[in-house]
Coordinates of C-alpha atoms and ligand atoms in Angstrom, one line a residue:
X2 CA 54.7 72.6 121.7
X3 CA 52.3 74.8 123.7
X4 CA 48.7 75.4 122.6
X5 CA 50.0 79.2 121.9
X6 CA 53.2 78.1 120.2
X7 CA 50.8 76.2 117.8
X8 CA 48.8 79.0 117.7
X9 CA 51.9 81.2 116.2
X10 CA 52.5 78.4 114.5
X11 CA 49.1 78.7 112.5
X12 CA 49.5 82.1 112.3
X13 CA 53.1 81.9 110.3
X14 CA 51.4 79.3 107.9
X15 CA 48.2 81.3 107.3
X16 CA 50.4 84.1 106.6
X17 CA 51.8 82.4 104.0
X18 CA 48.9 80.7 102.3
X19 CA 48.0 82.1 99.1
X20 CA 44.3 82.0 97.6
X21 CA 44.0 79.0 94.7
X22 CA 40.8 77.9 92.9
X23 CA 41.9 74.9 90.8
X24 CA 41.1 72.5 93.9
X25 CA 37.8 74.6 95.1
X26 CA 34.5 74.0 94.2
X27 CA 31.1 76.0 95.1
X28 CA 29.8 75.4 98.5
X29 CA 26.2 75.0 99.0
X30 CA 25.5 77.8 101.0
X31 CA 26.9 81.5 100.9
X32 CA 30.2 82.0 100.9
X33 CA 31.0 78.0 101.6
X34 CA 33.7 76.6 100.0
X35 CA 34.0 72.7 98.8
X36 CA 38.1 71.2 99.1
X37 CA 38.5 68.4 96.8
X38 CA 42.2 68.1 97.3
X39 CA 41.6 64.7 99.2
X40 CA 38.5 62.3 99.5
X41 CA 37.2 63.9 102.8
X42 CA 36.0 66.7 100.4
X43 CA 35.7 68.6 103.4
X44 CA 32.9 71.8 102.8
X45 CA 34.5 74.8 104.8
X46 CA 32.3 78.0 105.6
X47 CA 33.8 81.3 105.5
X48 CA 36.5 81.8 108.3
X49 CA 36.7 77.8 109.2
X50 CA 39.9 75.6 108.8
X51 CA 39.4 71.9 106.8
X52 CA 39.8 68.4 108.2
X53 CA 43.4 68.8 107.5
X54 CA 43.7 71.9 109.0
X55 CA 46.0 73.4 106.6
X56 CA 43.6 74.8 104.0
X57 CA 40.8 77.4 104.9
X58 CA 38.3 79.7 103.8
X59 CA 39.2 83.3 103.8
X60 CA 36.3 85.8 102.4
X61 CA 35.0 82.5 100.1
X62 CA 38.5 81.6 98.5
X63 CA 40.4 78.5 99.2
X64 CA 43.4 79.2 100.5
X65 CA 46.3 76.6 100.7
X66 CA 49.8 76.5 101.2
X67 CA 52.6 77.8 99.7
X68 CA 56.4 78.9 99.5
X69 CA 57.8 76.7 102.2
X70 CA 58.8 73.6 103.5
X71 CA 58.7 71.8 106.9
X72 CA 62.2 71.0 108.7
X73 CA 64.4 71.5 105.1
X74 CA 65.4 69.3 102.0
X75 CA 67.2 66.8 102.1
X76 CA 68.9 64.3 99.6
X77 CA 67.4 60.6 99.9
X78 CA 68.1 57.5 98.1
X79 CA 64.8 56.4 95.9
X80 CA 65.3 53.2 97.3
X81 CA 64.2 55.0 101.0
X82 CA 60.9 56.4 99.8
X83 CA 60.7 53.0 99.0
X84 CA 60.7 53.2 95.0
X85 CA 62.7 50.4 94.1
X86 CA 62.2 50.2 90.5
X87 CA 62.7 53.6 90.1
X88 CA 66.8 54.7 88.7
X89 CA 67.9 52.2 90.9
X90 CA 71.0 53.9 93.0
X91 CA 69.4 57.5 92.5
X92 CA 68.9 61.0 94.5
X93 CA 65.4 62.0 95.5
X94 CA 65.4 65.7 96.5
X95 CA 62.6 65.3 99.5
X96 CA 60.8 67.8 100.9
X97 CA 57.2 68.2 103.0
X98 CA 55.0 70.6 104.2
X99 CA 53.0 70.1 107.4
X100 CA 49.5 68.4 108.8
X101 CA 47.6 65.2 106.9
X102 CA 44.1 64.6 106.6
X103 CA 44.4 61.0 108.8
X104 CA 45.7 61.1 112.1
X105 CA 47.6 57.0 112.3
X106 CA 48.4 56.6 116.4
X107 CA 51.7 54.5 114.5
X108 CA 52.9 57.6 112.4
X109 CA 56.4 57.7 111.7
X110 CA 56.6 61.4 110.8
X111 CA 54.3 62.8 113.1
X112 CA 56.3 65.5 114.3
X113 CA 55.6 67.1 110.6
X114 CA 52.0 65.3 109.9
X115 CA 50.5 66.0 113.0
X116 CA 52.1 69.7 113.2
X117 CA 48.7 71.6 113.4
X118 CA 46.9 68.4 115.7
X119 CA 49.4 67.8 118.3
X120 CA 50.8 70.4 120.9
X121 CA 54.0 67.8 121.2
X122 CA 54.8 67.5 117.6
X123 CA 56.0 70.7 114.8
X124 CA 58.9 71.7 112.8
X125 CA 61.1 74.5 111.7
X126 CA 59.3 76.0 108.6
X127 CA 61.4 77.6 105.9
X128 CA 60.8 80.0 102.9
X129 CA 61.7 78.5 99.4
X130 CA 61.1 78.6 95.9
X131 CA 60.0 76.1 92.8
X132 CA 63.0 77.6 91.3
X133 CA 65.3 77.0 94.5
X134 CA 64.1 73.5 94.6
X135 CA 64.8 72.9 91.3
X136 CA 68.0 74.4 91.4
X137 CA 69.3 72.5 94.3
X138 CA 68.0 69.1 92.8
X139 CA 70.1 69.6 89.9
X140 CA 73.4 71.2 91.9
X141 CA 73.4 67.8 94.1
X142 CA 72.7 65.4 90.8
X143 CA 69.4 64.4 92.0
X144 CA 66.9 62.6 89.5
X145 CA 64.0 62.9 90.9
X146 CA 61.7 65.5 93.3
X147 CA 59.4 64.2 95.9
X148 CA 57.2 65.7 98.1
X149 CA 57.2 63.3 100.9
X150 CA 57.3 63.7 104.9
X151 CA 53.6 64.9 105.5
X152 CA 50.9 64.0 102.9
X153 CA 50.9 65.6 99.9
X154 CA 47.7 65.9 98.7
X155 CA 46.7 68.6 101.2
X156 CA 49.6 70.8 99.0
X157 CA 49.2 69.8 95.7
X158 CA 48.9 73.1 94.1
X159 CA 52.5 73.7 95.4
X160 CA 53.5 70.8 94.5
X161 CA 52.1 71.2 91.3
X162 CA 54.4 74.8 90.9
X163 CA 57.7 72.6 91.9
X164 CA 57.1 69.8 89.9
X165 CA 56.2 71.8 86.7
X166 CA 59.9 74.0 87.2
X167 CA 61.2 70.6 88.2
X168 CA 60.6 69.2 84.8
X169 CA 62.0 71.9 82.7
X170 CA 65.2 70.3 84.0
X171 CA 64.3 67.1 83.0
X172 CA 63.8 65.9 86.9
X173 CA 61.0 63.0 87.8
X174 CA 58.2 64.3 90.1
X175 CA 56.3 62.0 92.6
X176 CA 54.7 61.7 95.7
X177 CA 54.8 59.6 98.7
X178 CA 51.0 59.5 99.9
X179 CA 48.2 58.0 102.1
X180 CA 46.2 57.5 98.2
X181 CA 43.1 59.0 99.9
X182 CA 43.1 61.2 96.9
X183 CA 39.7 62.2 94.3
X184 CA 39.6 62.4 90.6
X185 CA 39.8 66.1 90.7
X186 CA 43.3 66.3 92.4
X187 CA 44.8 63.0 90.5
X188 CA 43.9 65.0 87.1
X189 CA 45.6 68.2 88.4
X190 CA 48.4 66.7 89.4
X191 CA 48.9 63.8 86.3
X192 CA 50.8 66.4 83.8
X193 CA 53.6 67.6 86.1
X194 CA 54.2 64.5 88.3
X195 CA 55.3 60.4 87.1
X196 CA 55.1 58.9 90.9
X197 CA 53.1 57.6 93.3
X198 CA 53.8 55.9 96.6
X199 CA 50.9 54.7 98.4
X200 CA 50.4 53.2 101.8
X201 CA 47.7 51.1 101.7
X202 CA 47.4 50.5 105.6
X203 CA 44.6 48.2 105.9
X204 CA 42.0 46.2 104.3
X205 CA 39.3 46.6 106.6
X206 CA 36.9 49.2 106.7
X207 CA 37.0 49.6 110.6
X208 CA 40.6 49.9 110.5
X209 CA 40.3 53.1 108.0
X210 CA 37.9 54.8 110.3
X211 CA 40.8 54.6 112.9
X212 CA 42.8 56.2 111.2
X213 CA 40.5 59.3 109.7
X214 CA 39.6 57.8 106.4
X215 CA 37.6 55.3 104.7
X216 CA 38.5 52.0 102.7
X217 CA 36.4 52.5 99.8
X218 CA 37.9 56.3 99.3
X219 CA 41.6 54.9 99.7
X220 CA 40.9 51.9 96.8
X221 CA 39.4 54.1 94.7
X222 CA 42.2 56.4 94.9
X223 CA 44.5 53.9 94.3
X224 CA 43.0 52.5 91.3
X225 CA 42.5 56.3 89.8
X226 CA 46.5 56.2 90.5
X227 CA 47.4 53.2 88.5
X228 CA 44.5 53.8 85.8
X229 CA 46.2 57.6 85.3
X230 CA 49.8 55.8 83.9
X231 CA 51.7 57.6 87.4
X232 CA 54.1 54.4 87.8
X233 CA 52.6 52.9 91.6
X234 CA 55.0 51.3 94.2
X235 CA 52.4 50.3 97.5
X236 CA 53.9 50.0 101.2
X237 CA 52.0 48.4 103.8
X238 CA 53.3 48.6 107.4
X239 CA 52.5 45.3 108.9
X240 CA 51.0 46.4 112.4
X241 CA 50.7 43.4 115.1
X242 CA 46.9 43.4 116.0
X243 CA 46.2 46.0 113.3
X244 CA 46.5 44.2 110.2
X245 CA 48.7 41.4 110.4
X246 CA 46.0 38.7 110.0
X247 CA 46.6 36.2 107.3
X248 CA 43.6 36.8 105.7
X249 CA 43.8 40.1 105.0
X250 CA 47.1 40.8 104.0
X251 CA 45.7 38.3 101.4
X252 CA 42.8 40.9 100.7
X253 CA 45.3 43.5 99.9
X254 CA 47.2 41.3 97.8
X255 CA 44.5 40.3 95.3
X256 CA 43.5 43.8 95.2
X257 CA 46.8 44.4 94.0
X258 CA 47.5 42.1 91.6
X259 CA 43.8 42.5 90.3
X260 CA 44.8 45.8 89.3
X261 CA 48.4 44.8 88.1
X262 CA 51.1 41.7 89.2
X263 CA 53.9 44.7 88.2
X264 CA 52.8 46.8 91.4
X265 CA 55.7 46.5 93.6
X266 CA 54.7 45.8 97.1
X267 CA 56.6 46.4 100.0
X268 CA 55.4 44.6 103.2
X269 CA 57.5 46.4 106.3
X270 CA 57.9 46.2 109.7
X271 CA 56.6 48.4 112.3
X272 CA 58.7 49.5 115.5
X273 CA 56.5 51.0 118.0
X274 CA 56.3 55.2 117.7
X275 CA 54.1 57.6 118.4
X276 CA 51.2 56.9 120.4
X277 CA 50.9 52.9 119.8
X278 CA 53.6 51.9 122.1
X279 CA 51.7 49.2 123.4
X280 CA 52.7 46.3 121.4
X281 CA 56.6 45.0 120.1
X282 CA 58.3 44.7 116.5
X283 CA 56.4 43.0 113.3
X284 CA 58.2 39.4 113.8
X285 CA 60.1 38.5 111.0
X286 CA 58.5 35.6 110.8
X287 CA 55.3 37.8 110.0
X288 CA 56.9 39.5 107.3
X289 CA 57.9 36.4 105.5
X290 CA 55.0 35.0 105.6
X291 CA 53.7 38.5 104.0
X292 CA 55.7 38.1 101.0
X293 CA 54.5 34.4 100.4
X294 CA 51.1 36.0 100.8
X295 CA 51.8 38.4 97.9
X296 CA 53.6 35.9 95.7
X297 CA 50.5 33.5 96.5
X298 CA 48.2 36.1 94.7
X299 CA 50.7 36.6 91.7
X300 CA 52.6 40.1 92.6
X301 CA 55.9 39.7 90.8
X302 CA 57.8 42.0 92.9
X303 CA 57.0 41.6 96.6
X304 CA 60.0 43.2 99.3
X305 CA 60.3 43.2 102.8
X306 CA 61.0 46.2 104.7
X307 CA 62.6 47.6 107.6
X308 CA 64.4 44.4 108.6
X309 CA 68.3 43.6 108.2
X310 CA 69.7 40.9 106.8
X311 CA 66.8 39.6 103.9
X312 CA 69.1 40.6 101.0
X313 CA 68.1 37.9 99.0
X314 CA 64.2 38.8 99.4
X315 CA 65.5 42.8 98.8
X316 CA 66.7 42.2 95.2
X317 CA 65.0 42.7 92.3
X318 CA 64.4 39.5 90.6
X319 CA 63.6 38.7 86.9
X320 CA 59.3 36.6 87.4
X321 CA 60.3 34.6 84.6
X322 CA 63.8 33.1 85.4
X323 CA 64.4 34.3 88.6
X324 CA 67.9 35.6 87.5
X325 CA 69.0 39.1 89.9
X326 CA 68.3 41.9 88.1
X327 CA 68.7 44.5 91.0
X328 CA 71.2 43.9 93.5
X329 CA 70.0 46.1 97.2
X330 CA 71.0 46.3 100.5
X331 CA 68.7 48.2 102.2
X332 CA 68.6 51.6 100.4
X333 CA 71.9 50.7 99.3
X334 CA 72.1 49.5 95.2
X335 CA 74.3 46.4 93.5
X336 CA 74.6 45.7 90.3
X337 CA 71.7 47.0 88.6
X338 CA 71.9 43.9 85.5
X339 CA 68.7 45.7 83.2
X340 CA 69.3 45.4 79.7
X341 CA 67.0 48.2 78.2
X342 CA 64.8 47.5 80.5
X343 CA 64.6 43.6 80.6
X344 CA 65.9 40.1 82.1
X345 CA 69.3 40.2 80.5
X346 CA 69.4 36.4 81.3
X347 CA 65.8 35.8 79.5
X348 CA 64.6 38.8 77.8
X349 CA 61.4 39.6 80.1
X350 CA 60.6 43.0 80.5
X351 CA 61.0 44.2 84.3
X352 CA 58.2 47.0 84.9
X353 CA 59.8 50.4 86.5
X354 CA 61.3 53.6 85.3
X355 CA 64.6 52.3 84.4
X356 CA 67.8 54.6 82.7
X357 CA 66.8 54.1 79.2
X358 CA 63.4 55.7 80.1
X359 CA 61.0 52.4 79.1
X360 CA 57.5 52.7 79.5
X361 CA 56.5 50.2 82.6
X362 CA 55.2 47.0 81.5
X363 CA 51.7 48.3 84.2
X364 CA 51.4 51.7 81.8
X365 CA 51.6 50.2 78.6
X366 CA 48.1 51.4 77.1
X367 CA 47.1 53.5 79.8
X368 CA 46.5 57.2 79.1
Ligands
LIG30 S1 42.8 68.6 101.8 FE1 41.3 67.1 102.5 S2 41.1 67.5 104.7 FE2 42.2 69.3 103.8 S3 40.5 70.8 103.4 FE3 40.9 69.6 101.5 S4 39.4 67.9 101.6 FE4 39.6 68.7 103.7

């Protein structure tokens, strides 16, 4: 895309951006606005475009997007968001907007996320409705909505509006995000929405600062997730050179299971895309080891991703007895064996959002 084609491209999102105060705060200075939508908390003077460059400041109101979505919907499996103890077997309506507040050199939607950044990257925007979304979930037997495809933080207001008509049909809401999120948004967002994936991408503060964020911003995000009740699934994409040292997979891991052995993690592979084309595949070798790593530190559900023929490390397996609970292939579902929510071999609760709507072992007593 051309630096004027982005330029248009601006100009048909601004267009459509709608003034919303429940994410703004007072600036410090006249007519200076505060975002606190994500953790960069950016503080935008009058006329001047965010970090993300989605949200701006028009005559001292916030203004955000709204009432469309990037490239269309589409009809996912759960399991490809990856939420895999979610209604296993399920429809995810999926839709995104466009931009992020990070800017990862490995991004595998960058053609949405980096829509406002990069002249090579955008996406066919189209008009839509809470209602239309809703309506379409239900027509096409989907179970859940996600907003997924760009980050969702920087839209949560719409979000917000399509999850809350979502739910009067009885739909699940969640996201699929970087976690670089503040109290403020979590609490606006915690009525209307039940999930949250997160990528946490590296353990290392250096590595965040690559990437546009910072380590102790993305933690604390995650742990506001998980202390909220939203039920957490966490991806990391295992980046040779980036973070594939032993060590600090093992960092991620503890931090995990410190907060809860019931957080799924999902250790996948990275194929070179976008601008990091300078290094091969995560070996599978890698990976495997990944998933000792997390089994070391006491997660109970650790899964390889983005790798063929691991079926027996795919499936959902009861922690106490080992007995299959979830048969997968890929994004494809088995037998699902849960008996109201539990090991039907031993009894043990499995945590997850299963068909007879349990509470997840990980929210039990959480607000
Ligand atoms: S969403 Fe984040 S990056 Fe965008 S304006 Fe708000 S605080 Fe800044």
């Amino acid at each position: 895309m051309t630096t004027d084609r982005r330029e248009t491209l601006r100009e048909r999102l601004d267009a459509r951006a709608v003034p919303r105060d429940e994410l703004a705060r007072p600036g410090e200075r006249e007519g200076e606005v505060r975002c606190v939508a994500c953790a960069r908390r950016c503080r935008i003077p009058e006329g001047r475009r965010g970090g993300c460059l989605v949200r701006f400041n028009r005559g001292g109101r916030l203004m955000v997007p709204w009432g469309w979505v990037a490239g269309g919907l589409a009809l996912d499996p759960i399991e490809k968001k990856p939420f895999y103890h979610v209604l296993p077997g399920s429809g995810a309506l999926s839709f995104g907007m466009l931009g992020c507040d990070m800017h990862c050199p490995y991004c595998q939607n960058w053609l949405t996320s980096q829509a406002l950044r990069d002249p090579e990257a955008g996406a066919r925007i189209v008009d839509t409705t809470p209602e239309t979304i809703r309506e379409l979930a239900v027509r096409h037997g989907a179970r859940s909505v996600i907003s997924t495809y760009n980050e969702p933080l920087i839209s949560a207001e719409w979000a917000v509006d399509v999850f809350r008509e979502a739910g009067t049909a009885g739909l699940l809401t969640g996201f699929v995000s970087n976690g670089n999120a503040t109290p403020e948004v979590l609490d606006f967002l915690r009525p209307h929405m039940d999930l949250f994936k997160v990528d946490l991408k590296t353990f290392r503060e250096e590595g965040y600062r690559k990437l546009g964020a910072r380590l102790a911003d993305v933690l604390a995000g995650i742990e506001g997730i998980f202390a909220r009740g939203f039920w957490l699934e966490v991806v990391t994409l295992v980046v040779p050179g980036f973070n594939d040292d032993p060590a600090e997979l093992a960092d991620i891991a503890s931090f995990l299971a410190g907060l809860s052995p019931d957080i799924p993690w999902h250790v996948t592979a990275f194929h070179p895309d976008y601008r990091m084309d300078d290094r091969g595949p995560t070996p599978v070798s890698t990976l495997l080891r990944a998933v000792e790593i997390g089994r070391e530190a006491g997660l109970r559900y650790v899964y390889p991703g983005n790798v063929a023929g691991l079926p027996e490390l795919e499936a959902t397996r009861c922690p106490s007895c080992g007995e299959v609970v979830v048969e997968r292939h890929g994004w494809s579902i088995g037998a699902v064996r849960l008996r109201e929510g539990a090991c039907p071999a031993c009894g043990t609760p499995i945590a997850g959002v299963w068909e007879d709507g349990r509470v997840p072992a990980s929210r039990a007593g959480k607000p």
